[in-house]
GROMACS .gro file of C-alpha atoms in nm:
model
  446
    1UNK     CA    1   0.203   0.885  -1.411
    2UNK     CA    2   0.482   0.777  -1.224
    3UNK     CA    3   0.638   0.384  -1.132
    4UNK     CA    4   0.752   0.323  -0.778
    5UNK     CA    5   0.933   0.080  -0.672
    6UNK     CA    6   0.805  -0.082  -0.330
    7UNK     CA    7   1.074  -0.258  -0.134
    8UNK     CA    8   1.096  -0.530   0.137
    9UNK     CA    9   1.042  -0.316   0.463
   10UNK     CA   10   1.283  -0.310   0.753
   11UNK     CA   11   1.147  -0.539   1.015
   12UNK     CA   12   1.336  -0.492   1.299
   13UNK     CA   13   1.498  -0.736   1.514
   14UNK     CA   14   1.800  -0.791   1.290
   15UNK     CA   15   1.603  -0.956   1.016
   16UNK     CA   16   1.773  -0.948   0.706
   17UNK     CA   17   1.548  -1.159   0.497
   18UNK     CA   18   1.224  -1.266   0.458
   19UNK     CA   19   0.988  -1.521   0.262
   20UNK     CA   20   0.714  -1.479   0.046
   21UNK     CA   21   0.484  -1.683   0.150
   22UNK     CA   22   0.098  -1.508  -0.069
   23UNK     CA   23   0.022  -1.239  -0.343
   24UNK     CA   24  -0.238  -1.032  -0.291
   25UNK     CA   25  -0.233  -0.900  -0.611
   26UNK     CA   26  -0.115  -0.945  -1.006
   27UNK     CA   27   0.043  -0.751  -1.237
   28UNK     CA   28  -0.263  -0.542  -1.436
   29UNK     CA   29  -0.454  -0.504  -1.086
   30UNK     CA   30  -0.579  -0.192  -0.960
   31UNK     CA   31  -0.462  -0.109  -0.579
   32UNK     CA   32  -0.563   0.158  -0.312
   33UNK     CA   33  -0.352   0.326  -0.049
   34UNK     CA   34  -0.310   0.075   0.226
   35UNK     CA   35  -0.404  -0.199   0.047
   36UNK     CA   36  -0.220  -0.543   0.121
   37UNK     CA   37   0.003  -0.621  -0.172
   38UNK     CA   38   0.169  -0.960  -0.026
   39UNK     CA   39   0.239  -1.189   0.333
   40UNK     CA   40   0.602  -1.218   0.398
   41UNK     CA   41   0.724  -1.428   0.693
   42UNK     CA   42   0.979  -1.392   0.978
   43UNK     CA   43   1.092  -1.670   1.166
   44UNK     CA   44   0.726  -1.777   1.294
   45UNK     CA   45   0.547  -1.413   1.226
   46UNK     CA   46   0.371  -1.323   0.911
   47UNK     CA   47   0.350  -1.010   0.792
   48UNK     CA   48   0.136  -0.820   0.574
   49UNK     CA   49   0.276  -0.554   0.321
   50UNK     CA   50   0.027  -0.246   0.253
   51UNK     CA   51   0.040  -0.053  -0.055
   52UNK     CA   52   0.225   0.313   0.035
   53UNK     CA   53   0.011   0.467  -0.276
   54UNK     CA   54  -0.328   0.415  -0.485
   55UNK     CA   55  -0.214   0.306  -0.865
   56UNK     CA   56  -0.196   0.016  -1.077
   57UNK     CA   57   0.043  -0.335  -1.057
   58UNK     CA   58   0.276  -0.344  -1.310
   59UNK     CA   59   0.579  -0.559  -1.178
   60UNK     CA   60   0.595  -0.854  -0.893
   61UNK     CA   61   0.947  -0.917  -0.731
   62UNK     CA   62   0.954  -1.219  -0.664
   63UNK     CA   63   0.744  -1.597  -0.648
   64UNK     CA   64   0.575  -1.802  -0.382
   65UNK     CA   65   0.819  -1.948  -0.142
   66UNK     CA   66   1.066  -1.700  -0.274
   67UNK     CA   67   1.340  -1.567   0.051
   68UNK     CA   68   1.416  -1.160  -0.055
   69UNK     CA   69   1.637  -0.998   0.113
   70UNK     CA   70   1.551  -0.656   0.316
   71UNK     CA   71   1.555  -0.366   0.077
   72UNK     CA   72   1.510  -0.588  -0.209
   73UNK     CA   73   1.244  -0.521  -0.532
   74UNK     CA   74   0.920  -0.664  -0.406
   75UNK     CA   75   0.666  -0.485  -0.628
   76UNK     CA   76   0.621  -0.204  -0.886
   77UNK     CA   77   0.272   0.012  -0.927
   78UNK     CA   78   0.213   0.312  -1.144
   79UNK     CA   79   0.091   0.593  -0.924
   80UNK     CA   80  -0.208   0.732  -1.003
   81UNK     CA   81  -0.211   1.118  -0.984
   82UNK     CA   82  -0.198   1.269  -0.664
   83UNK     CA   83  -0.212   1.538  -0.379
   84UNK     CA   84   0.156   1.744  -0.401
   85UNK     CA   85   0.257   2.006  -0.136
   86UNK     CA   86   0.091   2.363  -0.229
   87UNK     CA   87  -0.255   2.213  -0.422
   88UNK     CA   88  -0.003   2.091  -0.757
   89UNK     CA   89  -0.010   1.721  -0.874
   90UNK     CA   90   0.273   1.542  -1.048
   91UNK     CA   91   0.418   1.743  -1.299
   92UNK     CA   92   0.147   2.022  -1.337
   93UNK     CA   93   0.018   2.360  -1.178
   94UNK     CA   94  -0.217   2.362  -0.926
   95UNK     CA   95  -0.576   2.413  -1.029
   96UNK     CA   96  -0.660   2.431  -0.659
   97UNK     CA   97  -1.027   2.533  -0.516
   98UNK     CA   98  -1.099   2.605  -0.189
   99UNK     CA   99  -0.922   2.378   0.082
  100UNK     CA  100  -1.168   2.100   0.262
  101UNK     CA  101  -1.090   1.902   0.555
  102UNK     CA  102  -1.062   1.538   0.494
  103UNK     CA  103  -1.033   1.299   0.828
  104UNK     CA  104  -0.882   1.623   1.059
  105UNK     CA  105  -0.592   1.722   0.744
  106UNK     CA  106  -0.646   2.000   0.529
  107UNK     CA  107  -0.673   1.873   0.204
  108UNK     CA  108  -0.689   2.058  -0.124
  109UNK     CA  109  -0.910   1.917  -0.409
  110UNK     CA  110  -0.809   1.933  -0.795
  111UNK     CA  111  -1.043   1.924  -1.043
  112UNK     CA  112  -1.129   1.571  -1.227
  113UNK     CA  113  -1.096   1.611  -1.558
  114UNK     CA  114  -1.056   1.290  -1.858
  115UNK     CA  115  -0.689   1.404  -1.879
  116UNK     CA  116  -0.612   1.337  -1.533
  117UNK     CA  117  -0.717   1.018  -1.576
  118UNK     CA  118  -0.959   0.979  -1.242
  119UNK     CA  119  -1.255   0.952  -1.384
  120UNK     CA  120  -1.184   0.606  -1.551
  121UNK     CA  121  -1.355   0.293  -1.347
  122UNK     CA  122  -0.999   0.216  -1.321
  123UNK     CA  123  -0.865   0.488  -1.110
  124UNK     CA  124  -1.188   0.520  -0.901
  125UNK     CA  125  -1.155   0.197  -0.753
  126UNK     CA  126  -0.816   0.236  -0.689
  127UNK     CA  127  -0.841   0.535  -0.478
  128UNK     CA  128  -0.917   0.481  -0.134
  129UNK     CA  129  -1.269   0.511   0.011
  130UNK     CA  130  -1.159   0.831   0.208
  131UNK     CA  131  -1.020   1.000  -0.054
  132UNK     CA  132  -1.180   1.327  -0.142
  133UNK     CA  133  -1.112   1.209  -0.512
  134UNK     CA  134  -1.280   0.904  -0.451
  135UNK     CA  135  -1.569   1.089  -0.339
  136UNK     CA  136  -1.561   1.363  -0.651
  137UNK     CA  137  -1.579   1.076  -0.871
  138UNK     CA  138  -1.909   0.905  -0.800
  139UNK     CA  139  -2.122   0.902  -1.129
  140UNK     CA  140  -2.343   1.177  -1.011
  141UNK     CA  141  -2.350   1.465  -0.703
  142UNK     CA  142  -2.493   1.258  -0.469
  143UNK     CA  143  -2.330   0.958  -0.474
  144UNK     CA  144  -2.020   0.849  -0.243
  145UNK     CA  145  -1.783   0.624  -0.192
  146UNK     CA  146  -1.938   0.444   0.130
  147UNK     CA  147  -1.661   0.384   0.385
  148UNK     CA  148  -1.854   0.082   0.528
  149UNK     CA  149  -1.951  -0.082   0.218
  150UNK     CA  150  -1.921  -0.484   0.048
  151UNK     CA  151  -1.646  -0.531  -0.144
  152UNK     CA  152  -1.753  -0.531  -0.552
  153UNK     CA  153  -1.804  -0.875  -0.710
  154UNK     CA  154  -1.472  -0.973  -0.850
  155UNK     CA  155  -1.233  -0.812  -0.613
  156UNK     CA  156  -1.052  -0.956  -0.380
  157UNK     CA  157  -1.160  -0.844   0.005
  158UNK     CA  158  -0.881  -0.624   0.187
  159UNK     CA  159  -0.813  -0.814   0.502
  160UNK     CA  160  -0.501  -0.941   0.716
  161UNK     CA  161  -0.413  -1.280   0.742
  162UNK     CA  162  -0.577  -1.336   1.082
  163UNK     CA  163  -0.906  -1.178   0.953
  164UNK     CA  164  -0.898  -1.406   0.714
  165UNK     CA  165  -0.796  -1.753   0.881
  166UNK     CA  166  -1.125  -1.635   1.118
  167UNK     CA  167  -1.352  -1.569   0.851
  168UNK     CA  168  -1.278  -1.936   0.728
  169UNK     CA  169  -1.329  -2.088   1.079
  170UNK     CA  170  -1.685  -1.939   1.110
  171UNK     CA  171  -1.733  -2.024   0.725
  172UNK     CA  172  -1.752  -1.626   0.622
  173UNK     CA  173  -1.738  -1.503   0.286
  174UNK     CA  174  -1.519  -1.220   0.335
  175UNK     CA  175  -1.702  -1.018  -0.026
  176UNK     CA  176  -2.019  -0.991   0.199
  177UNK     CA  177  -1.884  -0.848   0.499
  178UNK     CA  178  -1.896  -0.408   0.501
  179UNK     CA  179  -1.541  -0.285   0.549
  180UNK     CA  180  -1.507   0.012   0.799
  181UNK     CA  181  -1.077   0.008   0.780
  182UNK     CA  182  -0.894   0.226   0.575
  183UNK     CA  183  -0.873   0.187   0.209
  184UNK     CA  184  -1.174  -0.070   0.269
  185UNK     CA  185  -1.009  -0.319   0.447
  186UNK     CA  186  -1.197  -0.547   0.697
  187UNK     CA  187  -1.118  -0.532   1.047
  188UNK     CA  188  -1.173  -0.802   1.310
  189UNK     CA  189  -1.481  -0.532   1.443
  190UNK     CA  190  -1.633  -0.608   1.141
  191UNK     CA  191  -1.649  -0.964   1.079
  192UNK     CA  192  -1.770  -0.949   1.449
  193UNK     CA  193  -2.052  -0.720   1.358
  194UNK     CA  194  -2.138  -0.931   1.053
  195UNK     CA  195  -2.123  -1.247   1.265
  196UNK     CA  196  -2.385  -1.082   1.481
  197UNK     CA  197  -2.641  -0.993   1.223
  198UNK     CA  198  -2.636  -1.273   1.031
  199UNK     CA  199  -2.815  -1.616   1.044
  200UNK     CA  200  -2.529  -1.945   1.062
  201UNK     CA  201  -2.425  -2.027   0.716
  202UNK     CA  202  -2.585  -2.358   0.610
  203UNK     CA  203  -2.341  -2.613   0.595
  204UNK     CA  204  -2.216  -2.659   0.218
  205UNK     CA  205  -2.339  -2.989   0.033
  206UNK     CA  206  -2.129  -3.248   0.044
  207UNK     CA  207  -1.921  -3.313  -0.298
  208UNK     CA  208  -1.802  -3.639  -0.414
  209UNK     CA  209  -1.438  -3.691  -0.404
  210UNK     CA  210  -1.261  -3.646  -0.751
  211UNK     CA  211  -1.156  -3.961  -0.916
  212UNK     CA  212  -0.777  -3.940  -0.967
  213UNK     CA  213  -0.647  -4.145  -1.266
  214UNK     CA  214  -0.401  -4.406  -1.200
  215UNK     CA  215  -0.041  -4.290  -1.185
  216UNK     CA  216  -0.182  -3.916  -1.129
  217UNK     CA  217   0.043  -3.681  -0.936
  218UNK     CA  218   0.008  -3.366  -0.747
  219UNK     CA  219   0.333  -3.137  -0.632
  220UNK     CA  220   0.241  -2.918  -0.337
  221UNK     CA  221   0.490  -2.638  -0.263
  222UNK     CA  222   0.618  -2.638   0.103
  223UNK     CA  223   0.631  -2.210   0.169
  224UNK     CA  224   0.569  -2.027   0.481
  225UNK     CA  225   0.523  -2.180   0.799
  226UNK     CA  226   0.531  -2.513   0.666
  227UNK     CA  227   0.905  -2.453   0.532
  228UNK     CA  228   0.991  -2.328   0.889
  229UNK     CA  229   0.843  -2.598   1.067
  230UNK     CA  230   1.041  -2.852   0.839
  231UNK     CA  231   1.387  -2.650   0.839
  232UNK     CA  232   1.348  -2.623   1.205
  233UNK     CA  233   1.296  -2.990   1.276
  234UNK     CA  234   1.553  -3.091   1.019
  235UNK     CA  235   1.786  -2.868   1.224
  236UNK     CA  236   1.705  -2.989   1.554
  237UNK     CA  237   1.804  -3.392   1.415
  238UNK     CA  238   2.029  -3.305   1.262
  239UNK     CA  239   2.195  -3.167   1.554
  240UNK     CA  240   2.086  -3.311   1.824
  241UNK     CA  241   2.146  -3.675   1.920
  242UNK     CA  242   1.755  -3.731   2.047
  243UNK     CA  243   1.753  -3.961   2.337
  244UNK     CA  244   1.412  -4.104   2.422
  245UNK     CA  245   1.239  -4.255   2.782
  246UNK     CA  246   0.924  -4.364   2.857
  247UNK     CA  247   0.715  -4.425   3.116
  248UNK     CA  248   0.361  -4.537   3.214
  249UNK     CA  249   0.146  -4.292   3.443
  250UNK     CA  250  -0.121  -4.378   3.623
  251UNK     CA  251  -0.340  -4.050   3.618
  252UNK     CA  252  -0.677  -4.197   3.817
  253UNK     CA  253  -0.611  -4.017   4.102
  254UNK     CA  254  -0.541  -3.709   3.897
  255UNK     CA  255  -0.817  -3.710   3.664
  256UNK     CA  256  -1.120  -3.785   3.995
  257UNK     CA  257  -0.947  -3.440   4.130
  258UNK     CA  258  -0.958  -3.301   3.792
  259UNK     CA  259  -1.351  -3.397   3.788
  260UNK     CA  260  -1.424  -3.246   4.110
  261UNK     CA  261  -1.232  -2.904   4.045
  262UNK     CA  262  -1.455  -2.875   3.704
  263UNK     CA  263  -1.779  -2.938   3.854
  264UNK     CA  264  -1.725  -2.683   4.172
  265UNK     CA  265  -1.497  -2.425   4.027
  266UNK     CA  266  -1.501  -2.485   3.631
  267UNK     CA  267  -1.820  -2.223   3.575
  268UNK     CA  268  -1.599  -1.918   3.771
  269UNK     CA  269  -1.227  -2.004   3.704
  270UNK     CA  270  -1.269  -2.224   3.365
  271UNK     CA  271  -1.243  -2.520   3.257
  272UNK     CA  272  -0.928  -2.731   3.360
  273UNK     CA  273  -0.785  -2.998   3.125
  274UNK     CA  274  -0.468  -3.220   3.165
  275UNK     CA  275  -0.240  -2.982   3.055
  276UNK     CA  276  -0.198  -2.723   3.351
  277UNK     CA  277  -0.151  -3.037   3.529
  278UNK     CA  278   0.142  -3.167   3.385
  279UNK     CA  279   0.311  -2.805   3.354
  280UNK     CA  280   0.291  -2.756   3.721
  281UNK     CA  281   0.443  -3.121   3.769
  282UNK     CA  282   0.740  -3.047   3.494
  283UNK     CA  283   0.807  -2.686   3.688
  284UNK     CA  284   0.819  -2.923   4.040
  285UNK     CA  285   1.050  -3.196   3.867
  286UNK     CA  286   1.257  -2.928   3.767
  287UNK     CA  287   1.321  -2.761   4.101
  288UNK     CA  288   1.549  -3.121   4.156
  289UNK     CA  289   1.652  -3.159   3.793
  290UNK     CA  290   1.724  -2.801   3.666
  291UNK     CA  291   1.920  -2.913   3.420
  292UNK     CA  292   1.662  -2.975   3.190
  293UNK     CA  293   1.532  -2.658   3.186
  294UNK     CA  294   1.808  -2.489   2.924
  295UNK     CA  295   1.916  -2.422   2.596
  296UNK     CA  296   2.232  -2.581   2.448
  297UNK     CA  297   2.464  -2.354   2.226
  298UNK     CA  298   2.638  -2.612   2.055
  299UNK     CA  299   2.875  -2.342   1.824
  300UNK     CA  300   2.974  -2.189   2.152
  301UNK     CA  301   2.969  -2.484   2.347
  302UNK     CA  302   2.817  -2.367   2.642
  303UNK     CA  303   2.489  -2.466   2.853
  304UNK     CA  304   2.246  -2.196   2.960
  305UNK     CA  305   2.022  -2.304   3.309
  306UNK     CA  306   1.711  -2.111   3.349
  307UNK     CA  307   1.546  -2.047   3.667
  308UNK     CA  308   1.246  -1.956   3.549
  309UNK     CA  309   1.045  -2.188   3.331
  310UNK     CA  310   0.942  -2.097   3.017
  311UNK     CA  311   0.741  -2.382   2.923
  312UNK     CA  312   0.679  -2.416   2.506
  313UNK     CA  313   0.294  -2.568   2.428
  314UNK     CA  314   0.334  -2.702   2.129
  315UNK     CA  315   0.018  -2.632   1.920
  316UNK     CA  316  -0.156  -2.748   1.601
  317UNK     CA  317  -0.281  -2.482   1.397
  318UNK     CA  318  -0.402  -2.474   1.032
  319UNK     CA  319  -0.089  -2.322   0.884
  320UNK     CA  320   0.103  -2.583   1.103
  321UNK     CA  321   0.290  -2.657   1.456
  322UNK     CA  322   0.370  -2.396   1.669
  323UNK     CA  323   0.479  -2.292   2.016
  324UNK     CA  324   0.353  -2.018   2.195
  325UNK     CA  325   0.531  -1.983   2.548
  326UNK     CA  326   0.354  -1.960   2.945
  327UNK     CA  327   0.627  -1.726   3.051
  328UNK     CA  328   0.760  -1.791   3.409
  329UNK     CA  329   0.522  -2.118   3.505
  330UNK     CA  330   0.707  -2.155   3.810
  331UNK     CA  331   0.471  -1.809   3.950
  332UNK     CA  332   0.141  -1.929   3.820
  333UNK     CA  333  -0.136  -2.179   4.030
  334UNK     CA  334  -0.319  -2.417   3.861
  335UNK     CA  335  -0.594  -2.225   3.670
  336UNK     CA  336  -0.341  -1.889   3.607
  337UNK     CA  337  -0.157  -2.180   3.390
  338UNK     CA  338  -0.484  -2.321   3.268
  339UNK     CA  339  -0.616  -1.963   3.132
  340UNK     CA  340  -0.257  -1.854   3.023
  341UNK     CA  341  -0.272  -2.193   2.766
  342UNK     CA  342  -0.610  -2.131   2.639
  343UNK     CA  343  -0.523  -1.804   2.589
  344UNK     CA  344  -0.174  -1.853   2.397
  345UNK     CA  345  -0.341  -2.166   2.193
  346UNK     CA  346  -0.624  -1.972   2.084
  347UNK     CA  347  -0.373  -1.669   1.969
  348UNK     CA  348  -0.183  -1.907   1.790
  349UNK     CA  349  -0.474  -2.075   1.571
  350UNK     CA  350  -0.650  -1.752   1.504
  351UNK     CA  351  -0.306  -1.616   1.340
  352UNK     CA  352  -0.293  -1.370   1.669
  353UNK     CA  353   0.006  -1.502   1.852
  354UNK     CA  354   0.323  -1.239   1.792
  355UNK     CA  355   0.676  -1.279   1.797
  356UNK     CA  356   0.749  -1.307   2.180
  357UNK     CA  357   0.460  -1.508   2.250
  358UNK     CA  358   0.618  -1.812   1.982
  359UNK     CA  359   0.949  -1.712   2.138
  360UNK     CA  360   1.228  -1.820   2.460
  361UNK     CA  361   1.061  -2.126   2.559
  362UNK     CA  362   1.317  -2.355   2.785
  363UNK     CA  363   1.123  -2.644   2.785
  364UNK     CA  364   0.821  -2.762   2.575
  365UNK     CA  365   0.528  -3.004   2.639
  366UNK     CA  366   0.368  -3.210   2.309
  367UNK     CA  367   0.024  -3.358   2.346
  368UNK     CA  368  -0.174  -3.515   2.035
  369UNK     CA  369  -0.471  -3.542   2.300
  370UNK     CA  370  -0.704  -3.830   2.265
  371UNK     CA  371  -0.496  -3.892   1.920
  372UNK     CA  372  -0.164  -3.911   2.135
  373UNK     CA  373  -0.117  -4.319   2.097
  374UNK     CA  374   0.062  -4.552   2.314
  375UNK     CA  375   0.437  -4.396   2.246
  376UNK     CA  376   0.594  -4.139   2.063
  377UNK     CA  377   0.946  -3.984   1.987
  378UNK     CA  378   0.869  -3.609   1.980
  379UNK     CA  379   1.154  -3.399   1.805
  380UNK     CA  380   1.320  -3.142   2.061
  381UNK     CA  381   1.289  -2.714   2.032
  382UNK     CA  382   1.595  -2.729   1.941
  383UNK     CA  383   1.803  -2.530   2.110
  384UNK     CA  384   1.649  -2.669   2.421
  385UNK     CA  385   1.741  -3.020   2.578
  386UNK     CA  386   1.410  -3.188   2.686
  387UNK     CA  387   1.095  -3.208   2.527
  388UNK     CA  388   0.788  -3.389   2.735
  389UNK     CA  389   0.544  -3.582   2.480
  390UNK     CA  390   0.188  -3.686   2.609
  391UNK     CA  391   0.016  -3.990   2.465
  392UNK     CA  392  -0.353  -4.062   2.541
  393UNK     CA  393  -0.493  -4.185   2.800
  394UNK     CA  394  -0.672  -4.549   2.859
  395UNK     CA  395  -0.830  -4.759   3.096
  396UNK     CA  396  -0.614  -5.097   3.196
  397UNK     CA  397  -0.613  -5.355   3.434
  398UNK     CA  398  -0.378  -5.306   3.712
  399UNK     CA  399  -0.268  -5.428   4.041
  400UNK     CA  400  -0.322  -5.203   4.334
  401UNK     CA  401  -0.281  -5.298   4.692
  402UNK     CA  402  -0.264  -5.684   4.541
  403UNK     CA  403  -0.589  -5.718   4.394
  404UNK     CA  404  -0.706  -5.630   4.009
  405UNK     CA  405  -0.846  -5.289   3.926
  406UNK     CA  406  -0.902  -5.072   3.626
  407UNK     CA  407  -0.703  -4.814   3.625
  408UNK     CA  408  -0.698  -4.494   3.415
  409UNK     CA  409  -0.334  -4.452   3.253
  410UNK     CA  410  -0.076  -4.276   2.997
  411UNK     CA  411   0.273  -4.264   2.884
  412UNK     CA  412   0.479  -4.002   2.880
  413UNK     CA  413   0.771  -3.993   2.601
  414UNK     CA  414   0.990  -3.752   2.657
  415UNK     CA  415   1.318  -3.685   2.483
  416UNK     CA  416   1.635  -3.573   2.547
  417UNK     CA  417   1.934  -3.418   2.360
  418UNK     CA  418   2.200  -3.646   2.502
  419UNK     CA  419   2.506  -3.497   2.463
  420UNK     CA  420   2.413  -3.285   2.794
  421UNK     CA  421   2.129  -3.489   2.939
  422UNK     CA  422   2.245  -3.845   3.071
  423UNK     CA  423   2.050  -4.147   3.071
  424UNK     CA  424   2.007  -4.170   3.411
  425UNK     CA  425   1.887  -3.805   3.443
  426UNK     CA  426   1.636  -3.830   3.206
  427UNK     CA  427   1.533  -4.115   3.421
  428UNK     CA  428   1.511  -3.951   3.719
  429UNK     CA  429   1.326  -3.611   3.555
  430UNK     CA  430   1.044  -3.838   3.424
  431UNK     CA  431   1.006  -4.014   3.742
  432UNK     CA  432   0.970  -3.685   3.937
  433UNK     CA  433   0.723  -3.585   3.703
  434UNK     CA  434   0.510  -3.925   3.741
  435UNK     CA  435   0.526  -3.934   4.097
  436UNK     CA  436   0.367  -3.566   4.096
  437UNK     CA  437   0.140  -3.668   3.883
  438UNK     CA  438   0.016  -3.972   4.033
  439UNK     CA  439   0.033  -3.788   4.390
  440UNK     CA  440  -0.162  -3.461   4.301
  441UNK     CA  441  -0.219  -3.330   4.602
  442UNK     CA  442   0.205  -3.254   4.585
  443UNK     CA  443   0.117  -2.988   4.338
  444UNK     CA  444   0.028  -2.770   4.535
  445UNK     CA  445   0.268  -2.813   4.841
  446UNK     CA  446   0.469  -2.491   4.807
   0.00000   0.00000   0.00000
């Protein structure tokens, strides 16, 4: 048997680092061909690393939260024996029978013998479920290695990250789900099949919370997304001097059209919330105020103005905030926006979204929802120059046409980075976007 060294892959996209953000394996564990050995992340994108060969862990590269650089050590496995060109394995004559024909390739069986080492527990399970050795190792003639098949107790489930951040949403155990992917790994086709067939999991019984001694302590590792999130916020103050306005909306009028648009046309077009709303009122305010919608290259000291609005939803998701991006929401009507931000947010919290979908926003929109508060100071994306927060909204007393009324209304906070954006600007954005809020009918005035 042979070591190989398995390095950090070439992304693309001029990456020239990456973090290790989960192990899929330890050193002593037994791997299969295309098996995922760790999660690395780019920027906002995690990626899996498969295994290139079937064999056994001997050597990690690296910790946790670890940055390796591309081409660097990431892993070593001992190969098990394998398929060479012409029948021969590593380092001995071929013992070749006749050639059989494994998924459309022309394959050509050797032999299992003790010496080989294949016929050890060991080896079989770290062949892949396709392999023709796999299936010549079965305990007797009839048995196979069944593509579709549980994973063994003990063994960690081959999946991808976003198989896996769904199978803990629907409250799956990923060991009971069959496996049709290559090398056993669970594909999204799967867990939907298993999903189908099976009854809901009963809810798990409540536990009481641990008692924590006084003056215990817990450290908790800030990797992955987490570490981008806080880098990139740390970057964005301390770069940008944040300027903050805000205002009080009165969204009544708004929210009795939102009503009535729901109840005729929610059932065929979907369901309309706020939020396609307010994007359509930012991409008016900007037609007068375009200088909000831009990026700010402070190094080179020049500001880029974007015609088209790229508009940045910032999102909660389990692993953290991000931003997918409704590209060009200056072309879309009301419910093309509305389906376009369902669509990105529920990319983004399955572990779906990809790089240029969380990439090129020019201006972003932050709502906490019905946990939004009274005011807020959201943090810009950096390098843009305005960020538009959303706080919730609440029935008040107000005075319309000189008599009392309750009225329903919000704030908007919205910041600024102030060394291109002016008071008086900001000003003026903000109350272009209230009055087309307030006045919804303007919307959708070309």
């Amino acid at each position: 048997m042979s070591v190989q060294v398995i390095k950090v892959p070439d992304l693309g996209e001029g990456i020239a680092q990456v973090e290790l953000v989960a192990w899929h394996v330890k050193p002593g564990d037994p791997v299969a061909e295309d098996q995922a050995l760790a999660d690395v992340m780019t920027d906002k994108a995690t990626v899996e690393i498969p295994s290139p060969v079937a064999g056994q862990v001997v050597g990690l590269g690296g910790e946790v939260g670890q940055v390796l650089a591309v081409g660097a050590e990431l892993i070593r496995i001992e190969r098990l024996p394998s398929y060479a060109p012409g029948g021969a394995t590593e380092g001995r004559p071929s013992e070749a029978r006749s050639a059989k024909q494994g998924d459309g390739v022309p394959l050509t069986p050797i032999p299992l013998r003790e010496a080989d080492g294949l016929s050890s527990p060991l080896a079989r399970e770290a062949l892949p479920a396709k392999s023709p050795l796999a299936r010549e190792a079965g305990e007797g003639p009839g048995e196979r290695v069944a593509a579709s098949a549980p994973p063994r107790a003990g063994q960690r489930p081959i999946a991808s990250p976003a198989v896996r951040a769904r199978a803990w949403q629907l409250g799956v155990d990923l060991n009971e789900v069959p496996a049709s992917g290559p090398g056993g790994r669970i594909l999204q086709t799967d867990l939907d099949a298993y999903v189908a067939r099976a009854a809901p999991p009963a809810p798990a019984a409540a536990r009481p919370a641990p008692r924590l001694e006084s003056g215990a302590t817990r450290e908790v590792r800030i990797v992955g997304l987490r570490r981008m999130i806080a880098q990139k916020m740390q970057e964005s103050k301390r770069r940008i001097p944040h300027y903050t306005y805000v205002e009080e909306v009165d969204v009544t009028e708004l929210e009795a059209l939102r009503t009535e648009l729901n109840a005729k046309w929610g059932a065929q077009r979907g369901h309309l919330t706020l939020l396609p709303f307010l994007v359509l009122a930012i991409v008016r305010a900007v037609r007068e105020f375009p200088q909000v919608n831009a990026r700010f290259d402070d190094e080179a000291g020049v500001v880029t103005e974007f015609d088209a609005v790229h508009m940045g939803i910032a999102t909660q998701t389990d692993a953290g905030l991000m931003v997918p991006v409704v590209r060009d929401a200056q072309a879309r009507d009301l419910w093309s926006c509305a389906a376009e931000v369902g669509r990105l947010a529920a990319a983004a919290r399955s572990g779906k979204a990809v790089r240029d979908e969380l990439s090129g926003s020019t201006i972003t929109i932050t709502s906490l929802g019905r946990l939004g508060g009274i005011v807020s100071t959201p943090v810009i994306n950096h390098p843009e120059v305005a960020i538009v927060g959303v706080n919730r909204i609440a029935t008040r007393p107000a005075i319309v046409n000189g008599t009392v009324a309750a009225r329903q209304v919000m704030n908007l906070s919205s910041s600024f980075d102030h060394r291109v954006i002016d008071g008086a600007l900001a000003a003026g954005f903000v109350q272009c976007v209230r009055g087309a809020v307030e006045r919804p009918a303007t919307l959708f005035i070309p």
